[in-house]
């Protein structure tokens, strides 16, 4: 979920209400808050605490809530995890520590330590293109043995790695694509779903595609995947979540602008997003 901001750069909780209603109404099964798409590097610990409490209270059990509590400090990750636990979220998502570049043993120790400080289910998050830190399959397989490490959001783009994780972790360990464009390929090798950015714009269509595949309608799912790829690709023309925030605003779901160091789209980028939004009526038929 993107984080709506007002003109002063503060969280706009009224806009959060409208956004949450929009997401739930268009097929979102679980809300992930304060993740990359939520501009987590911009959010202070106080922002996160307020956002976690607000989302739990407003959602009121309609869907589960996963809180992004990972930072590049094990200490602060534990602190944010405790905040999320106290707020009543259903699970946490832990990104690999960025900038520090720990070893694989260091990554194992980090995630093991944080998991030991909470009873909440933990979703690991591997996104080396953003963090400069790659969580290797062997390390994920070791971590999956820890009771409350229950899932991974895999955004490495490496289908061989994802296949190895699926093959060598317990059936109860869920593997989600972290890339919209790999949703169907990840499902095809045994993955469990998608932690999606594009679902802000094409939520119903994404859900229909996943459900078609899982119900054995492979051709229908493949057709939907091909039709939706241009939308998925366009949502990443500029650093996420710049495009999806612009698209939401154009759709009448006001979420404000991205915050520095991210910047709003330029005119050329806006035209490209507008063109894709204009084509959605054809896809949605």
Coordinates of C-alpha atoms in Angstrom, one line a residue:
X1 CA 0.0 0.0 0.0
X2 CA 1.3 3.5 -0.9
X3 CA 1.4 5.9 2.0
X4 CA -0.8 9.0 1.3
X5 CA 0.8 12.3 2.3
X6 CA -0.6 15.8 2.5
X7 CA 1.0 19.0 1.2
X8 CA 3.2 19.3 4.3
X9 CA 4.5 15.7 3.9
X10 CA 2.5 14.3 6.8
X11 CA 0.5 11.1 6.6
X12 CA -3.0 11.9 5.3
X13 CA -5.1 9.5 7.3
X14 CA -8.4 10.6 5.6
X15 CA -6.8 9.6 2.3
X16 CA -5.6 6.4 3.9
X17 CA -9.2 5.5 4.6
X18 CA -10.3 6.0 1.0
X19 CA -7.2 4.1 -0.3
X20 CA -7.8 1.1 2.0
X21 CA -11.5 0.9 0.9
X22 CA -10.4 1.1 -2.7
X23 CA -7.8 -1.7 -2.3
X24 CA -10.2 -4.0 -0.5
X25 CA -13.0 -3.3 -3.0
X26 CA -10.7 -4.2 -5.9
X27 CA -9.5 -7.6 -4.8
X28 CA -6.7 -7.1 -2.3
X29 CA -6.6 -10.0 0.2
X30 CA -3.9 -8.6 2.5
X31 CA -2.6 -5.1 3.1
X32 CA 1.2 -4.6 3.3
X33 CA 1.9 -1.2 4.9
X34 CA 5.1 0.7 5.3
X35 CA 6.9 -1.3 2.7
X36 CA 8.9 0.0 -0.2
X37 CA 5.8 1.1 -2.0
X38 CA 4.8 2.9 1.2
X39 CA 8.0 5.0 1.1
X40 CA 9.4 3.3 4.2
X41 CA 12.7 5.1 4.1
X42 CA 10.8 8.4 4.5
X43 CA 8.7 7.2 7.4
X44 CA 10.0 7.8 10.9
X45 CA 9.4 5.3 13.8
X46 CA 6.6 7.6 15.0
X47 CA 5.0 7.7 11.6
X48 CA 5.1 3.9 11.5
X49 CA 3.6 3.6 14.9
X50 CA 0.7 5.9 14.0
X51 CA 0.2 4.2 10.6
X52 CA 0.1 0.6 12.1
X53 CA -2.4 1.6 14.8
X54 CA -4.6 3.5 12.3
X55 CA -4.6 0.7 9.7
X56 CA -5.5 -2.0 12.3
X57 CA -8.3 0.2 13.7
X58 CA -9.7 1.2 10.3
X59 CA -9.5 -2.1 8.6
X60 CA -11.2 -3.7 11.6
X61 CA -10.4 -7.3 10.5
X62 CA -11.6 -7.0 7.0
X63 CA -8.3 -8.3 5.7
X64 CA -5.0 -9.2 7.5
X65 CA -2.3 -6.5 7.8
X66 CA 1.4 -7.0 7.3
X67 CA 3.6 -4.3 8.6
X68 CA 7.0 -3.5 7.0
X69 CA 9.3 -3.2 10.0
X70 CA 12.7 -4.0 8.5
X71 CA 15.5 -1.5 8.6
X72 CA 19.3 -1.8 8.2
X73 CA 19.7 -1.9 12.0
X74 CA 18.8 -5.0 13.8
X75 CA 18.1 -3.0 16.9
X76 CA 15.7 -0.6 15.2
X77 CA 14.0 -3.5 13.4
X78 CA 13.2 -5.1 16.7
X79 CA 11.9 -1.8 18.0
X80 CA 9.6 -1.3 15.0
X81 CA 8.5 -4.9 15.2
X82 CA 7.4 -4.5 18.8
X83 CA 5.5 -1.4 17.7
X84 CA 3.7 -3.4 15.1
X85 CA 3.0 -6.2 17.5
X86 CA 1.5 -3.8 20.0
X87 CA -0.7 -2.2 17.3
X88 CA -2.2 -5.6 16.6
X89 CA -1.0 -6.3 13.0
X90 CA -1.2 -9.9 11.7
X91 CA 2.4 -10.3 10.5
X92 CA 5.6 -8.4 9.7
X93 CA 7.7 -8.0 6.6
X94 CA 11.5 -7.7 7.0
X95 CA 13.6 -6.4 4.2
X96 CA 17.2 -7.4 4.0
X97 CA 19.5 -4.8 5.7
X98 CA 20.5 -2.3 3.1
X99 CA 23.9 -0.5 2.8
X100 CA 25.6 -2.6 5.6
X101 CA 26.1 -5.5 3.1
X102 CA 26.2 -8.3 5.7
X103 CA 27.4 -11.8 4.9
X104 CA 24.9 -14.6 4.5
X105 CA 25.7 -15.7 8.1
X106 CA 25.1 -12.1 9.2
X107 CA 21.7 -12.1 7.4
X108 CA 20.8 -15.4 9.1
X109 CA 21.7 -14.0 12.5
X110 CA 19.7 -10.8 11.8
X111 CA 16.5 -12.5 10.8
X112 CA 16.8 -15.2 13.5
X113 CA 17.3 -12.5 16.2
X114 CA 14.3 -10.4 15.1
X115 CA 12.1 -13.5 14.7
X116 CA 13.0 -14.5 18.3
X117 CA 11.6 -11.2 19.6
X118 CA 8.1 -11.6 18.3
X119 CA 5.4 -14.3 18.0
X120 CA 4.1 -12.8 14.7
X121 CA 4.6 -14.6 11.4
X122 CA 7.6 -13.1 9.5
X123 CA 7.8 -12.5 5.8
X124 CA 11.3 -12.1 4.5
X125 CA 11.8 -9.6 1.7
X126 CA 14.6 -10.0 -0.8
X127 CA 15.0 -7.1 -3.2
X128 CA 18.7 -6.8 -4.0
X129 CA 18.2 -4.2 -6.7
X130 CA 17.2 -1.7 -4.0
X131 CA 19.2 -2.9 -1.0
X132 CA 22.5 -4.0 -2.5
X133 CA 22.1 -7.1 -0.4
X134 CA 21.1 -10.5 -1.8
X135 CA 19.5 -13.2 0.4
X136 CA 20.6 -16.4 -1.2
X137 CA 18.4 -19.4 -1.5
X138 CA 20.5 -21.5 0.9
X139 CA 20.0 -18.9 3.6
X140 CA 16.3 -18.7 3.0
X141 CA 16.1 -22.5 3.3
X142 CA 17.8 -22.3 6.6
X143 CA 15.6 -19.5 7.9
X144 CA 12.5 -21.4 6.9
X145 CA 13.3 -23.9 9.6
X146 CA 12.5 -21.2 12.2
X147 CA 9.0 -21.6 13.4
X148 CA 7.6 -18.1 12.8
X149 CA 9.5 -17.3 9.6
X150 CA 6.6 -18.2 7.4
X151 CA 7.1 -16.6 4.0
X152 CA 9.3 -14.6 1.6
X153 CA 8.6 -11.8 -0.9
X154 CA 11.1 -12.6 -3.6
X155 CA 12.0 -9.6 -5.8
X156 CA 15.3 -10.8 -7.1
X157 CA 13.8 -11.7 -10.5
X158 CA 15.8 -15.0 -10.3
X159 CA 13.4 -17.8 -11.1
X160 CA 16.0 -20.5 -10.5
X161 CA 16.5 -19.1 -7.0
X162 CA 12.7 -18.9 -6.4
X163 CA 12.3 -22.5 -7.7
X164 CA 15.0 -23.7 -5.3
X165 CA 13.3 -22.0 -2.4
X166 CA 10.0 -23.5 -3.2
X167 CA 11.5 -27.0 -3.7
X168 CA 13.5 -27.1 -0.5
X169 CA 11.3 -25.3 2.1
X170 CA 8.3 -26.8 3.9
X171 CA 4.9 -26.7 2.1
X172 CA 3.8 -24.3 4.8
X173 CA 6.4 -21.8 3.8
X174 CA 4.8 -19.3 1.4
X175 CA 6.7 -17.9 -1.6
X176 CA 5.4 -14.7 -3.1
X177 CA 6.6 -12.9 -6.2
X178 CA 7.8 -9.4 -5.5
X179 CA 7.6 -8.4 -9.2
X180 CA 4.3 -7.9 -10.8
X181 CA 5.6 -9.0 -14.2
X182 CA 6.7 -12.4 -12.7
X183 CA 3.4 -13.2 -11.1
X184 CA 2.3 -16.0 -13.5
X185 CA 5.8 -17.5 -13.9
X186 CA 6.2 -17.7 -10.1
X187 CA 2.8 -19.3 -9.8
X188 CA 3.7 -21.8 -12.5
X189 CA 6.7 -23.1 -10.6
X190 CA 4.7 -23.4 -7.3
X191 CA 4.6 -20.0 -5.8
X192 CA 1.7 -18.7 -3.7
X193 CA 0.9 -15.3 -5.1
X194 CA 2.0 -11.7 -5.5
X195 CA 2.9 -8.8 -3.3
X196 CA 1.7 -6.3 -5.9
X197 CA 2.3 -2.6 -6.8
X198 CA 0.1 -2.7 -9.9
X199 CA -2.9 -4.0 -7.9
X200 CA -3.5 -0.4 -6.8
X201 CA -4.6 0.1 -10.4
X202 CA -5.6 -3.4 -11.7
X203 CA -6.4 -5.2 -8.5
X204 CA -9.5 -7.0 -9.8
X205 CA -7.7 -8.1 -12.9
X206 CA -4.6 -9.3 -11.0
X207 CA -6.8 -11.4 -8.7
X208 CA -8.8 -12.8 -11.6
X209 CA -5.6 -13.9 -13.3
X210 CA -4.3 -15.6 -10.1
X211 CA -7.6 -17.3 -9.5
X212 CA -7.8 -18.5 -13.1
X213 CA -4.4 -20.1 -12.9
X214 CA -5.1 -21.7 -9.5
X215 CA -8.4 -23.1 -10.8
X216 CA -6.7 -24.7 -13.8
X217 CA -7.7 -22.1 -16.4
X218 CA -4.1 -21.8 -17.6
X219 CA -4.8 -20.3 -21.1
X220 CA -7.1 -17.6 -19.6
X221 CA -4.5 -16.8 -17.0
X222 CA -1.8 -16.5 -19.7
X223 CA -3.9 -14.3 -21.8
X224 CA -4.6 -12.0 -18.8
X225 CA -0.9 -11.9 -18.0
X226 CA 0.0 -10.8 -21.5
X227 CA -2.7 -8.1 -21.5
X228 CA -1.7 -6.8 -18.1
X229 CA 2.1 -6.7 -18.7
X230 CA 2.1 -3.2 -20.2
X231 CA 0.3 -1.8 -17.2
X232 CA 2.7 -3.5 -14.8
X233 CA 5.7 -2.3 -16.8
X234 CA 4.4 1.3 -16.9
X235 CA 4.1 1.4 -13.1
X236 CA 7.9 1.2 -12.9
X237 CA 8.8 3.9 -15.5
X238 CA 10.1 6.0 -12.6
X239 CA 11.2 4.9 -9.2
X240 CA 8.4 3.2 -7.3
X241 CA 5.9 4.5 -6.1
X242 CA 6.0 7.6 -8.3
X243 CA 4.0 6.1 -11.2
X244 CA 1.4 4.3 -9.1
X245 CA 0.8 7.4 -7.0
X246 CA 0.2 9.5 -10.1
X247 CA -2.1 6.8 -11.5
X248 CA -4.1 6.7 -8.3
X249 CA -4.5 10.4 -8.3
X250 CA -5.6 10.3 -12.0
X251 CA -8.2 7.6 -11.1
X252 CA -9.7 9.8 -8.4
X253 CA -8.1 8.0 -5.4
X254 CA -6.1 10.9 -4.0
X255 CA -2.9 9.9 -2.3
X256 CA -0.7 13.0 -2.7
X257 CA 2.8 13.1 -4.0
X258 CA 5.9 11.1 -3.4
X259 CA 8.4 12.6 -0.9
X260 CA 12.0 13.6 -1.5
X261 CA 14.4 12.3 -2.6
X262 CA 11.7 10.8 -4.9
X263 CA 10.1 13.4 -7.2
X264 CA 6.8 13.5 -9.2
X265 CA 6.7 12.3 -12.8
X266 CA 7.8 14.6 -15.6
X267 CA 5.4 15.4 -18.5
X268 CA 6.6 12.6 -20.7
X269 CA 6.2 10.0 -17.9
X270 CA 2.7 11.4 -17.1
X271 CA 1.7 10.9 -20.8
X272 CA 2.9 7.4 -20.8
X273 CA 0.9 6.5 -17.6
X274 CA -2.1 8.3 -19.0
X275 CA -2.0 6.3 -22.2
X276 CA -1.9 3.0 -20.2
X277 CA -4.8 4.2 -18.0
X278 CA -6.7 5.0 -21.1
X279 CA -6.3 1.5 -22.4
X280 CA -7.6 -0.1 -19.2
X281 CA -11.2 0.1 -20.4
X282 CA -10.3 -2.5 -23.1
X283 CA -8.6 -4.8 -20.6
X284 CA -11.5 -4.5 -18.1
X285 CA -14.2 -5.6 -20.6

